[in-house]
């Protein structure tokens, strides 16, 4: 969305050149294409002439060492170097054979004739007067973890915050974010999922009322000012370089971040050299844990929810041939009974499906029970509004894919998984899905049922891990 330029009295004068603050504030720390900015092109060209931008090619081309002497490409926006993700084509703009990067094409095509811009002009005065407005109180475990994270920042050390779903991880971040902001640092909280950005943004906006904060995700609206606190999807970090003094990666084990090396590189290039990173998750991968130990990161572990109640342990129920039954236009009886009970008790619910196709086949069947029941998936343009309707009790429940396995908090929500034996429901996903239940202190328990066509190792691992967390939580409380 284009920015509205301010009136002349709001301009600033730098070395004899008038500069619009919005242009400066937008570009600081960003890497952006020359020909597609939210500002008039003639202004951008003028600033380029005055050396207020550094330029670099969209695609770097090098020669490989050896007898084949092949060209090797690197995308200077997403840092992708996988050669099979570069494509040659006849470019109408430069009338030559060009190369573009397929890896980040969803964020505008980057080609070998594309110029990328980095701001080289004046920087705004950094604000150090920030305020944390939060009336909550930490448990002893939360307080310890919050202080450990601050100590890691003081020592410029990476940190892993490992805490069960519902442990209050977001609140634990508040003191560390305040510490960084008061030092004049620029902070980014990145997460692989848009839904988590939409969940975190209003919470941080409320508790940091004097801080300019931006939420960045696909098709996000333009937001004014220089943001010292940015909450963004990890994909948006392709558009940042040497920008942040402290980066927090929330849900660090989530798809696609944990499987995409380019996204992990995006986090590294978005931060300043030597700036610390904090990873936050309830289900750290073996790779993350090994890296934490090898590089001697700071580490915090919380095995108990903030309200002190145990994590709901999934109940396992067979649902034989559920796929065929749904395709024939019926809801399997056990699933029907479960849903009917939720409707009768007026309990909001989430039902997870392994595929979009199966979910879409099921939606009209569930709408025969209640026409307000909706479905949502990653490409749904209305997914933000649908989740809000469930939160506001305007609809009784949502059918969903795994996009809602993390970062969503619905009071008193009950959860079912259909096809829990499917490969997409690994142990981490099932733990995260189970973690949607019982998060509210007024509703600390609830139903999580895994409907399946055969029990898997992943299902057993998820249940055993949740049971282990509960035992560990009671042990730590008893100390």
Short mmCIF file of C-alpha atoms in Angstrom, two decimals, residues 126-130 181-185 228:
data_model
loop_
_atom_site.label_atom_id
_atom_site.label_comp_id
_atom_site.label_asym_id
_atom_site.label_seq_id
_atom_site.Cartn_x
_atom_site.Cartn_y
_atom_site.Cartn_z
CA UNK A 126 16.52 6.35 18.66
CA UNK A 127 14.00 6.53 21.48
CA UNK A 128 14.99 5.09 24.86
CA UNK A 129 11.92 6.05 26.91
CA UNK A 130 9.69 2.98 26.77
CA UNK A 181 14.26 -1.07 23.95
CA UNK A 182 15.57 1.04 26.82
CA UNK A 183 19.09 0.46 25.53
CA UNK A 184 18.00 1.94 22.21
CA UNK A 185 18.03 -1.43 20.47
CA UNK A 228 11.76 -0.07 17.20
#
